[in-house]
Amino acid sequence: MSELSRRERMKREPVSMPERPAGERAADFDEVNLGYSFDQAVAEAERCLLCARPTCVQGCPVSVDIVEFVHRVSNADLAGAAEVIAADNSLPAVCGRVCPQETQCEGACVLAKKGKAIHIGNLERFVADVARAEGWATTSDPAPSGRRVAVVGSGPAGIACAGDLVGMGHEVTVFEALHELGGVLAYGIPEFRLPKAIVEAEIDRLRQRGVHFETNAVIGMVDTVDDLLTTEGYDAVFLGVGAGFPRFLDVPGENLVGVYSASEFLTRVNLMRAYVAGSDTPLIEVEGRSVVVFGAGNTAMDAARTAVRLGADPVTIAYRRTREEMPARAEEVAHAEAEGVVLETLVAPVELLGNEAGRLVGLRLQRMELGEPGDDGRRRPEPIPGEVLEVTVDVAIIAIGNGPNPLLLRATPDLDRSERGTIAVDSDTGSTSKPGVYAGGDIVTGGATVILAMGAGRRAARAIDDYLGTDQAP
Amino acid sequence: MAGDNQAMPRIVAAQMLAPDAKQFRIEAPKIARRHRAGQFVIVRVTPDGERIPLTIAASDAEAGTITLVVQAVGKTTMVMNDLDVGDEILDLAGPLGTPSEVDDFGTVVIVGGGVGTAVAYPVAVALREAGNRIIAVIGARNRSQLLFEHELAALPAEVHVCTDDGSYGRAGLVTDALQDVLAAESIDRVFAAGPIPMMKAVAEVTRAAGVTTIASLNPIMIDGTGMCGGCRVSVGGHNRFACLDGPEFDAHEVDFDLLASRNRAYLEGEAARRRELHPCEVTVQVGGGEST
Ligand SMILES: Cc1cc2nc3c(=O)[nH]c(=O)nc-3n(C[C@H](O)[C@H](O)[C@H](O)COP(=O)(O)OP(=O)(O)OC[C@H]3O[C@@H](n4cnc5c(N)ncnc54)[C@H](O)[C@@H]3O)c2cc1C
Ligand SMILES: Cc1cc2nc3c(=O)[nH]c(=O)nc-3n(C[C@H](O)[C@H](O)[C@H](O)COP(=O)(O)OP(=O)(O)OC[C@H]3O[C@@H](n4cnc5c(N)ncnc54)[C@H](O)[C@@H]3O)c2cc1C
Ligand code: SF4
Ligand code: SF4
Ligand code: FES
């Protein structure tokens, strides 16, 4: 491969992600983004300036060695690239698809200022997809240590922790409350953004490496954390139970039929496959009906785009700030709009209106404007007096965030909590107030991101390995 | 989907208790050991199936079994009731929910309507074991639908039976019998499980009499772990998740009309699915879980 000059690299245009046309993809649940071809990946990788002090790496929460892996892609060394990524990221096929790259690696790329940041996420996804298709193993596990670790929750934190622990020779069992594995990756993020087959492949890989999985195991209700450490004979426990406790708006009418939390709507569709003919789990008919989603994070975009695919029309995102403040990944907002989702900004619900049968029929919305910055530095939305509008609507979906689920916490009262009700941990190790018990992911941070949960799972695995190697462990 | 090395729970005994109610004993040693009165399990019987909540009617920690009583009202419960001894349950998770408050209250009236009697039975057992005198007021559409009469009598409990058609016991509603019991003696607590209109009527009767009343609510659930909020009920004007904080709540504080309307959310679609399954069946009243 001929070496390009810095100038030539800078002149080249970014290779955009090939995607299915909006009109076509909005009618089914197949993946929207098609992924790079080999040539496209190499062409994109060749644009990288291979900076001596790569700012992109600082933007990545787990410091993937971006320069090195991108360099290997440009040299067509995909197996080598996969190995470099795997050193820091155990779920690259997932992160390549769902990381908020524009605020992380790509946002920190020196080329970002010119709007020509390297598409690091697309490249990471490409490498991971090829590695999966080719069956490249990047790990060989050591001899058994004779130590057993219980991982509670099969989301990205739990999966990453389990993968590293088995790689350190420990025997690992993952306990999952639901009947399917993967956490939010299975029940939350829809198929069209993250195909279930990718999550299943990651789980299968862990299975092949000897990780045991137990589904329908609600820890706290069946075995408690103490049971795991005593009668069940585990030497340590990792809690990666996520933040799956839906918040509601606290306005009148929220319990009308036709009002869903995003978790319920997405669980019915993704986990229970309500979109597939033959599934028994019902969904309130949305075809040809109007759907309003409150919130503007990834969850809200996923709910709105799911409603579009189920035939809802119109689908509106109602958000109390402006488009600039929307917390969702930029790509999701753009995709939602292209698929016909209406972005209605600077409105807040004051009441959900029902008919005599208790069914949602309308909304009363308050017009807002942005006022002075609040404690978080963001300009606070404030109501414009007297500007209240009424709209008709058939289904409302509330996507304003999740708190920590109290189920396991109540059953484990000796676990210290933070002010926000999440599990308090040592940020370097993930160790909790309970000896031998570690935690990470959304249950520690509150609703965050896949990459942060993954990173926390891996940090905890290292700390657990240390703990098991010392005399502290029983 | 069961995990690896995980044995699927097997049915070790099955028996029809009424024309459309079947009792199952299922191998589930861990759940049996943990179970407290008032708790339930989530069951899924087919790969495309719904997750549905069912009360643990009894458990035997030594034998490692739990007992479920299932009333066929819709697709999932119909498919479940086609299962028999030796069959396996695809997914079984629990025990879930907050256990009943059990104490020596004095004299407790247990009101059970239809399959609600199976829901109330373990609570009656626990309250009896705690020293209470138990009076059971149980009702059903007709004699053949009546559940747990003899088991309750054997606690022992004083049992009053009501049937809608007068085919057995007193003709009429459980609330009539309850009213008589309340008039005759001093009652310390009432526990009710059954169709929503029944629980609402019980709450009205006992509110007037000033007797603390607990109702076991049956909202539609999915995960049963606090993740979806679909099971939210309004208690004392506040939203509570029945799978976490319930299913038992102070009946005088529950908004039963809201519960009834939320439980009717999927009626149309479900009627269609039932017709697919049992095309010639004439189905009566399922709305709001009124099925007794
Ligand atoms: C709809 C949606 C879209 C999102 N989109 C993005 C995105 O595009 N990019 C991004 O980076 N992040 C996104 N996120 C956030 C991201 O998914 C989470 O931050 C991440 O999944 C957290 O991982 P976790 O392992 O901590 O928990 P989770 O993924 O929540 O997994 C926790 C698991 O633990 C199980 N569990 C809970 N309690 C128990 C118990 N007592 N016993 C046994 N098991 C238990 C749960 O059932 C669950 O399976 C999104 C979230 C949602 C809901
Ligand atoms: C905590 C709890 C304990 C329960 N215990 C028992 C029990 O021990 N035995 C028993 O036979 N039934 C019990 N139920 C009710 C049982 O879960 C429903 O009858 C069942 O889910 C109906 O499913 P289906 O597919 O057969 O019927 P569907 O066709 O889905 O529904 C028929 C009607 O049942 C009600 N219903 C539907 N889904 C649910 C649901 N997930 N939860 C509650 N009601 C629903 C609705 O009114 C619906 O219209 C309990 C419910 C709860 C919440
Ligand atoms: S893990 Fe996420 S942030 Fe890090 S390089 Fe990959 S896509 Fe970027
Ligand atoms: S900052 Fe951008 S150009 Fe520089 S190494 Fe990272 S990805 Fe390449
Ligand atoms: S059933 Fe989902 S929160 Fe209770």
Coordinates of N, CA, C and O in Angstrom, one line a residue, chain A residues 123-269:
Chain A
L123 N -15.4 2.0 11.6 CA -14.2 1.1 11.4 C -14.2 0.0 12.5 O -13.9 -1.2 12.2
E124 N -14.5 0.4 13.7 CA -14.5 -0.6 14.8 C -15.6 -1.7 14.5 O -15.3 -2.9 14.7
R125 N -16.7 -1.2 14.1 CA -17.8 -2.1 13.7 C -17.4 -3.1 12.6 O -17.6 -4.3 12.6
F126 N -16.7 -2.5 11.6 CA -16.3 -3.3 10.4 C -15.3 -4.4 10.9 O -15.5 -5.6 10.6
V127 N -14.3 -4.0 11.7 CA -13.3 -5.0 12.1 C -14.0 -6.1 13.0 O -13.8 -7.3 12.8
A128 N -14.9 -5.7 13.9 CA -15.6 -6.6 14.7 C -16.5 -7.6 13.9 O -16.5 -8.8 14.2
D129 N -17.1 -7.0 13.0 CA -18.0 -7.9 12.2 C -17.3 -8.9 11.3 O -17.7 -10.1 11.2
V130 N -16.1 -8.5 10.8 CA -15.3 -9.4 10.0 C -14.7 -10.5 11.0 O -14.8 -11.7 10.7
A131 N -14.3 -10.0 12.2 CA -13.7 -11.0 13.1 C -14.8 -12.0 13.5 O -14.5 -13.2 13.6
R132 N -16.0 -11.6 13.7 CA -17.1 -12.5 14.1 C -17.3 -13.5 12.9 O -17.4 -14.7 13.1
A133 N -17.4 -13.0 11.7 CA -17.7 -13.8 10.6 C -16.6 -14.8 10.3 O -16.9 -16.0 10.0
E134 N -15.4 -14.4 10.6 CA -14.2 -15.3 10.3 C -14.0 -16.2 11.5 O -13.2 -17.1 11.4
G135 N -14.6 -15.9 12.7 CA -14.4 -16.8 13.8 C -13.1 -16.6 14.5 O -12.5 -17.5 15.1
W136 N -12.5 -15.4 14.3 CA -11.2 -15.2 14.9 C -11.3 -15.2 16.5 O -12.1 -14.4 17.0
A137 N -10.5 -16.0 17.1 CA -10.5 -15.9 18.6 C -9.3 -15.0 19.0 O -8.2 -15.2 18.4
T138 N -9.5 -14.1 19.9 CA -8.5 -13.2 20.3 C -8.0 -13.6 21.7 O -7.2 -12.9 22.3
T139 N -8.5 -14.7 22.2 CA -8.2 -15.0 23.6 C -7.9 -16.5 23.7 O -8.5 -17.3 23.1
S140 N -6.9 -16.8 24.6 CA -6.8 -18.2 25.0 C -6.7 -18.2 26.5 O -6.0 -17.4 27.1
D141 N -7.6 -19.0 27.1 CA -7.8 -18.9 28.6 C -6.8 -19.8 29.3 O -6.5 -20.8 28.9
P142 N -6.3 -19.3 30.5 CA -5.3 -20.0 31.3 C -5.9 -21.2 32.1 O -7.1 -21.4 32.0
A143 N -5.1 -21.8 32.8 CA -5.6 -23.0 33.6 C -6.5 -22.5 34.7 O -6.4 -21.4 35.2
P144 N -7.5 -23.3 35.1 CA -8.4 -22.9 36.1 C -7.8 -22.5 37.4 O -6.8 -23.2 37.9
S145 N -8.3 -21.5 38.0 CA -7.8 -21.0 39.3 C -8.4 -21.7 40.4 O -8.0 -21.6 41.6
G146 N -9.5 -22.3 40.2 CA -10.3 -23.0 41.3 C -11.2 -22.0 42.0 O -11.8 -22.4 43.0
R147 N -11.2 -20.7 41.6 CA -12.1 -19.7 42.2 C -13.3 -19.6 41.4 O -13.3 -19.7 40.2
R148 N -14.5 -19.3 42.1 CA -15.8 -19.1 41.4 C -16.3 -17.7 41.7 O -16.3 -17.2 42.8
V149 N -16.8 -17.1 40.6 CA -17.4 -15.8 40.7 C -18.8 -15.8 40.1 O -19.0 -16.3 39.1
A150 N -19.7 -15.1 40.9 CA -21.1 -14.9 40.4 C -21.2 -13.5 39.8 O -20.8 -12.6 40.4
V151 N -21.7 -13.5 38.6 CA -22.0 -12.2 37.9 C -23.5 -12.0 37.9 O -24.2 -12.9 37.3
V152 N -24.0 -10.9 38.4 CA -25.5 -10.7 38.4 C -25.8 -9.7 37.4 O -25.4 -8.5 37.5
G153 N -26.6 -10.1 36.4 CA -27.0 -9.2 35.3 C -26.2 -9.5 34.1 O -25.0 -9.7 34.1
S154 N -26.8 -9.7 32.9 CA -26.1 -10.0 31.7 C -26.1 -8.9 30.7 O -26.0 -9.1 29.5
G155 N -26.1 -7.7 31.2 CA -25.9 -6.5 30.3 C -24.4 -6.4 30.0 O -23.6 -7.2 30.3
P156 N -24.1 -5.3 29.3 CA -22.6 -5.1 28.9 C -21.7 -5.1 30.1 O -20.6 -5.7 30.0
A157 N -22.1 -4.6 31.3 CA -21.2 -4.7 32.4 C -20.9 -6.1 32.8 O -19.8 -6.5 33.0
G158 N -22.0 -6.9 32.9 CA -21.8 -8.3 33.3 C -21.1 -9.1 32.3 O -20.2 -9.9 32.7
I159 N -21.4 -8.9 31.0 CA -20.8 -9.7 30.0 C -19.3 -9.4 30.0 O -18.5 -10.4 29.9
A160 N -18.9 -8.1 30.0 CA -17.5 -7.8 30.0 C -16.8 -8.3 31.2 O -15.6 -8.9 31.1
C161 N -17.4 -8.3 32.4 CA -16.8 -8.7 33.6 C -16.6 -10.3 33.5 O -15.5 -10.8 33.8
A162 N -17.6 -11.0 33.0 CA -17.5 -12.4 32.9 C -16.4 -12.8 31.9 O -15.7 -13.8 32.2
G163 N -16.3 -12.1 30.8 CA -15.3 -12.4 29.8 C -13.9 -12.3 30.4 O -13.1 -13.2 30.1
D164 N -13.7 -11.2 31.1 CA -12.3 -11.1 31.6 C -12.0 -12.1 32.7 O -10.9 -12.6 32.8
L165 N -13.0 -12.3 33.6 CA -12.8 -13.3 34.7 C -12.5 -14.7 34.2 O -11.6 -15.4 34.7
V166 N -13.2 -15.1 33.1 CA -12.9 -16.4 32.6 C -11.6 -16.5 32.0 O -10.8 -17.4 32.0
G167 N -11.2 -15.3 31.4 CA -9.8 -15.1 30.8 C -8.7 -15.2 31.9 O -7.5 -15.3 31.6
M168 N -9.1 -15.0 33.1 CA -8.1 -15.1 34.2 C -8.2 -16.4 34.9 O -7.5 -16.6 36.0
G169 N -8.9 -17.3 34.4 CA -9.0 -18.7 34.9 C -10.0 -19.0 35.9 O -10.1 -20.1 36.4
H170 N -10.9 -18.0 36.2 CA -11.9 -18.2 37.2 C -13.2 -18.8 36.6 O -13.5 -18.6 35.4
E171 N -13.9 -19.6 37.4 CA -15.1 -20.2 37.0 C -16.2 -19.1 37.2 O -16.4 -18.6 38.3
V172 N -17.0 -18.9 36.1 CA -18.0 -17.8 36.2 C -19.4 -18.2 35.9 O -19.6 -19.0 34.9
T173 N -20.4 -17.8 36.7 CA -21.8 -18.0 36.4 C -22.4 -16.7 36.3 O -22.3 -15.9 37.2
V174 N -23.2 -16.4 35.2 CA -23.9 -15.2 35.1 C -25.4 -15.5 35.4 O -26.0 -16.4 34.8
F175 N -26.0 -14.7 36.3 CA -27.4 -14.9 36.7 C -28.2 -13.7 36.1 O -27.8 -12.6 36.2
E176 N -29.2 -14.1 35.3 CA -30.0 -13.1 34.7 C -31.5 -13.3 35.1 O -32.0 -14.4 35.0
A177 N -32.1 -12.1 35.5 CA -33.5 -12.2 35.9 C -34.5 -12.5 34.8 O -35.5 -13.2 35.0
L178 N -34.2 -12.1 33.6 CA -35.2 -12.3 32.5 C -34.9 -13.6 31.8 O -34.0 -14.3 32.2
H179 N -35.8 -13.9 30.8 CA -35.6 -15.2 30.2 C -34.6 -15.1 29.0 O -34.2 -16.1 28.4
E180 N -34.1 -13.9 28.7 CA -33.2 -13.7 27.6 C -32.0 -13.0 28.2 O -32.1 -12.1 29.0
L181 N -30.8 -13.2 27.6 CA -29.5 -12.6 28.0 C -29.2 -11.4 27.2 O -29.6 -11.3 26.1
G182 N -28.5 -10.5 27.8 CA -28.0 -9.3 27.1 C -28.4 -7.9 27.7 O -27.9 -6.9 27.3
G183 N -29.3 -7.9 28.7 CA -29.6 -6.7 29.3 C -30.3 -5.8 28.3 O -31.1 -6.2 27.5
V184 N -30.0 -4.5 28.4 CA -30.6 -3.5 27.5 C -30.3 -3.8 26.1 O -31.1 -3.5 25.2
L185 N -29.2 -4.5 25.8 CA -28.9 -4.8 24.4 C -29.9 -5.8 23.9 O -30.1 -5.8 22.6
A186 N -30.6 -6.5 24.7 CA -31.6 -7.5 24.3 C -33.0 -6.9 24.3 O -33.8 -7.0 23.4
Y187 N -33.3 -6.2 25.5 CA -34.7 -5.8 25.6 C -34.9 -4.4 25.3 O -36.1 -3.9 25.1
G188 N -33.9 -3.6 25.2 CA -34.0 -2.1 25.0 C -33.7 -1.7 23.6 O -34.6 -1.2 22.8
I189 N -32.5 -1.8 23.2 CA -32.0 -1.3 21.9 C -32.6 -2.2 20.8 O -32.4 -3.4 20.8
P190 N -33.3 -1.6 19.8 CA -34.0 -2.4 18.8 C -33.1 -3.1 17.8 O -32.0 -2.6 17.5
E191 N -33.7 -4.1 17.2 CA -33.0 -4.9 16.2 C -32.5 -4.0 15.0 O -31.4 -4.3 14.5
F192 N -33.2 -3.0 14.6 CA -32.8 -2.2 13.5 C -31.5 -1.4 13.8 O -30.9 -0.8 12.9
R193 N -31.2 -1.3 15.0 CA -29.9 -0.6 15.4 C -28.9 -1.5 15.9 O -27.7 -1.3 15.7
L194 N -29.3 -2.6 16.5 CA -28.3 -3.6 17.0 C -28.9 -4.9 16.9 O -29.7 -5.4 17.7
P195 N -28.6 -5.7 15.8 CA -29.2 -7.0 15.6 C -29.0 -7.9 16.8 O -27.9 -8.0 17.3
K196 N -30.0 -8.6 17.2 CA -29.9 -9.5 18.3 C -28.8 -10.6 18.1 O -28.2 -11.1 19.0
A197 N -28.6 -10.9 16.8 CA -27.6 -12.0 16.5 C -26.2 -11.6 17.0 O -25.4 -12.4 17.3
I198 N -25.9 -10.3 17.0 CA -24.6 -9.8 17.4 C -24.5 -10.0 18.9 O -23.4 -10.5 19.4
V199 N -25.5 -9.7 19.7 CA -25.5 -9.9 21.1 C -25.4 -11.4 21.4 O -24.6 -11.9 22.2
E200 N -26.2 -12.2 20.7 CA -26.1 -13.7 20.9 C -24.7 -14.3 20.6 O -24.3 -15.1 21.3
A201 N -24.1 -13.7 19.5 CA -22.8 -14.2 19.2 C -21.8 -13.9 20.3 O -20.9 -14.8 20.7
E202 N -21.9 -12.8 20.9 CA -21.0 -12.4 22.1 C -21.2 -13.4 23.2 O -20.3 -13.8 23.9
I203 N -22.5 -13.7 23.5 CA -22.9 -14.6 24.6 C -22.4 -16.0 24.3 O -21.8 -16.7 25.2
D204 N -22.6 -16.4 23.0 CA -22.1 -17.7 22.6 C -20.6 -17.9 22.8 O -20.1 -18.9 23.2
R205 N -19.9 -16.8 22.5 CA -18.4 -16.9 22.6 C -18.1 -17.1 24.1 O -17.2 -17.9 24.4
L206 N -18.8 -16.4 25.0 CA -18.5 -16.6 26.4 C -18.8 -18.0 26.8 O -18.1 -18.7 27.6
R207 N -19.9 -18.5 26.3 CA -20.4 -19.9 26.6 C -19.3 -20.9 26.2 O -18.9 -21.8 27.0
Q208 N -18.7 -20.7 25.0 CA -17.7 -21.6 24.5 C -16.5 -21.6 25.4 O -15.8 -22.5 25.5
R209 N -16.2 -20.4 26.0 CA -15.1 -20.3 26.9 C -15.4 -20.8 28.3 O -14.6 -20.6 29.2
G210 N -16.6 -21.3 28.5 CA -16.9 -22.0 29.8 C -17.8 -21.2 30.8 O -18.0 -21.6 31.9
V211 N -18.2 -20.0 30.4 CA -19.1 -19.2 31.3 C -20.4 -19.9 31.3 O -21.0 -20.2 30.3
H212 N -21.0 -20.0 32.5 CA -22.3 -20.6 32.7 C -23.3 -19.5 32.7 O -23.0 -18.4 33.3
F213 N -24.5 -19.7 32.2 CA -25.5 -18.7 32.3 C -26.8 -19.3 32.9 O -27.2 -20.4 32.6
E214 N -27.4 -18.6 33.9 CA -28.6 -19.0 34.4 C -29.6 -17.9 34.2 O -29.5 -16.8 34.8
T215 N -30.7 -18.2 33.4 CA -31.7 -17.2 33.2 C -32.8 -17.4 34.3 O -32.8 -18.4 35.0
N216 N -33.8 -16.5 34.3 CA -34.9 -16.6 35.2 C -34.4 -16.6 36.7 O -35.1 -17.1 37.6
A217 N -33.2 -16.1 36.9 CA -32.7 -16.1 38.3 C -32.7 -14.6 38.8 O -31.8 -13.8 38.5
V218 N -33.7 -14.3 39.6 CA -33.8 -13.0 40.1 C -33.1 -12.9 41.5 O -33.6 -13.4 42.5
I219 N -31.9 -12.4 41.4 CA -31.0 -12.4 42.6 C -31.6 -11.4 43.6 O -32.0 -10.3 43.2
G220 N -31.7 -11.8 44.9 CA -32.4 -11.0 45.9 C -33.7 -11.6 46.2 O -34.1 -11.6 47.4
M221 N -34.3 -12.2 45.3 CA -35.6 -12.9 45.5 C -35.4 -14.4 45.7 O -36.0 -15.0 46.5
V222 N -34.6 -15.0 44.8 CA -34.3 -16.4 44.9 C -33.1 -16.6 45.8 O -33.2 -16.8 47.0
D223 N -31.9 -16.5 45.2 CA -30.7 -16.5 46.1 C -30.4 -15.0 46.4 O -30.6 -14.2 45.5
T224 N -30.0 -14.7 47.6 CA -29.6 -13.3 47.9 C -28.1 -13.3 47.6 O -27.4 -14.3 47.3
V225 N -27.5 -12.1 47.6 CA -26.1 -11.9 47.4 C -25.3 -12.7 48.5 O -24.3 -13.3 48.2
D226 N -25.9 -12.7 49.7 CA -25.2 -13.4 50.8 C -25.3 -14.9 50.5 O -24.3 -15.7 50.8
D227 N -26.4 -15.4 50.0 CA -26.5 -16.8 49.6 C -25.4 -17.2 48.6 O -24.8 -18.3 48.7
L228 N -25.2 -16.3 47.7 CA -24.2 -16.6 46.6 C -22.8 -16.8 47.3 O -22.0 -17.7 46.9
L229 N -22.5 -15.9 48.3 CA -21.2 -16.0 48.9 C -21.1 -17.1 49.9 O -20.0 -17.4 50.3
T230 N -22.2 -17.6 50.4 CA -22.1 -18.6 51.4 C -22.5 -20.0 50.9 O -21.7 -20.7 50.4
T231 N -23.8 -20.3 50.9 CA -24.3 -21.6 50.6 C -24.0 -21.9 49.1 O -23.7 -23.1 48.8
E232 N -24.0 -21.0 48.2 CA -23.7 -21.3 46.8 C -22.2 -21.3 46.5 O -21.8 -21.7 45.4
G233 N -21.4 -20.9 47.5 CA -20.0 -21.2 47.3 C -19.2 -20.3 46.4 O -18.1 -20.7 45.9
Y234 N -19.7 -19.1 46.1 CA -18.9 -18.2 45.2 C -17.9 -17.4 46.0 O -18.2 -17.0 47.2
D235 N -16.8 -17.1 45.5 CA -15.7 -16.4 46.2 C -15.9 -14.9 46.1 O -15.4 -14.1 46.9
A236 N -16.6 -14.5 45.0 CA -16.8 -13.0 44.8 C -18.1 -12.9 44.0 O -18.5 -13.8 43.3
V237 N -18.7 -11.7 44.1 CA -19.9 -11.4 43.3 C -19.7 -10.0 42.6 O -19.2 -9.1 43.2
F238 N -20.1 -10.0 41.3 CA -20.2 -8.7 40.6 C -21.6 -8.4 40.3 O -22.4 -9.2 39.8
L239 N -22.0 -7.2 40.7 CA -23.4 -6.7 40.4 C -23.4 -5.8 39.2 O -22.9 -4.7 39.3
G240 N -24.1 -6.2 38.2 CA -24.2 -5.4 37.0 C -25.7 -5.4 36.6 O -26.1 -5.8 35.5
V241 N -26.5 -4.9 37.5 CA -28.0 -5.1 37.4 C -28.6 -4.0 36.7 O -29.9 -4.0 36.5
G242 N -27.9 -3.0 36.2 CA -28.4 -1.9 35.4 C -29.3 -0.9 36.1 O -29.5 -1.1 37.4
A243 N -29.9 0.0 35.4 CA -30.8 1.0 36.0 C -32.1 0.9 35.3 O -32.5 1.8 34.5
G244 N -32.8 -0.2 35.5 CA -34.0 -0.4 34.8 C -35.3 -0.1 35.5 O -36.1 -0.9 35.6
F245 N -35.4 1.1 36.1 CA -36.6 1.4 36.9 C -37.2 2.7 36.3 O -36.7 3.8 36.5
P246 N -38.2 2.5 35.5 CA -38.7 3.7 34.7 C -39.2 4.8 35.5 O -39.9 4.7 36.4
R247 N -38.8 6.0 35.0 CA -39.4 7.2 35.7 C -40.6 7.7 34.9 O -40.7 7.5 33.7
F248 N -41.6 8.2 35.6 CA -42.8 8.7 35.0 C -42.8 10.3 35.1 O -41.9 10.9 35.8
L249 N -43.8 10.9 34.4 CA -43.8 12.4 34.4 C -44.3 13.1 35.6 O -44.0 14.2 35.9
D250 N -45.1 12.3 36.3 CA -45.8 12.9 37.5 C -46.8 14.0 37.1 O -46.8 15.1 37.7
V251 N -47.5 13.8 36.0 CA -48.6 14.7 35.6 C -49.9 13.9 35.6 O -49.9 12.6 35.5
P252 N -51.1 14.5 35.7 CA -52.3 13.8 35.7 C -52.5 13.0 34.4 O -52.1 13.5 33.3
G253 N -53.1 11.8 34.5 CA -53.5 11.1 33.3 C -52.4 10.1 32.9 O -52.6 9.4 31.8
E254 N -51.4 9.9 33.7 CA -50.3 9.0 33.3 C -50.6 7.6 33.3 O -49.9 6.8 32.7
N255 N -51.7 7.2 33.9 CA -52.1 5.8 34.0 C -53.2 5.4 33.0 O -53.7 4.3 33.1
L256 N -53.5 6.3 32.1 CA -54.5 6.0 31.1 C -54.0 4.9 30.3 O -52.8 4.7 30.1
V257 N -55.0 4.1 29.8 CA -54.6 3.1 28.8 C -54.1 3.8 27.5 O -54.7 4.7 27.1
G258 N -53.0 3.3 27.1 CA -52.4 4.0 25.9 C -51.1 4.8 26.3 O -50.4 5.4 25.5
V259 N -50.8 4.8 27.6 CA -49.6 5.5 28.1 C -48.6 4.4 28.5 O -48.9 3.6 29.4
Y260 N -47.5 4.4 27.9 CA -46.4 3.4 28.2 C -45.2 4.1 28.7 O -44.8 5.2 28.3
S261 N -44.4 3.4 29.6 CA -43.0 3.8 29.7 C -42.3 3.3 28.5 O -42.7 2.3 27.9
A262 N -41.2 3.9 28.1 CA -40.4 3.4 27.0 C -40.0 2.0 27.3 O -39.9 1.1 26.4
S263 N -39.6 1.7 28.5 CA -39.2 0.3 28.8 C -40.3 -0.7 28.5 O -40.0 -1.8 28.0
E264 N -41.5 -0.3 28.9 CA -42.6 -1.3 28.6 C -42.8 -1.5 27.1 O -42.9 -2.6 26.6
F265 N -42.9 -0.3 26.4 CA -43.1 -0.4 25.0 C -42.0 -1.2 24.3 O -42.2 -2.1 23.5
L266 N -40.7 -0.8 24.6 CA -39.6 -1.5 23.9 C -39.5 -3.0 24.4 O -39.1 -3.9 23.6
T267 N -39.8 -3.3 25.7 CA -39.8 -4.7 26.1 C -40.8 -5.5 25.4 O -40.6 -6.6 24.9
R268 N -42.0 -4.9 25.2 CA -43.1 -5.6 24.5 C -42.6 -5.9 23.1 O -42.8 -7.0 22.6
V269 N -41.9 -5.0 22.5 CA -41.6 -5.1 21.1 C -40.3 -6.0 20.9 O -40.3 -6.9 20.2

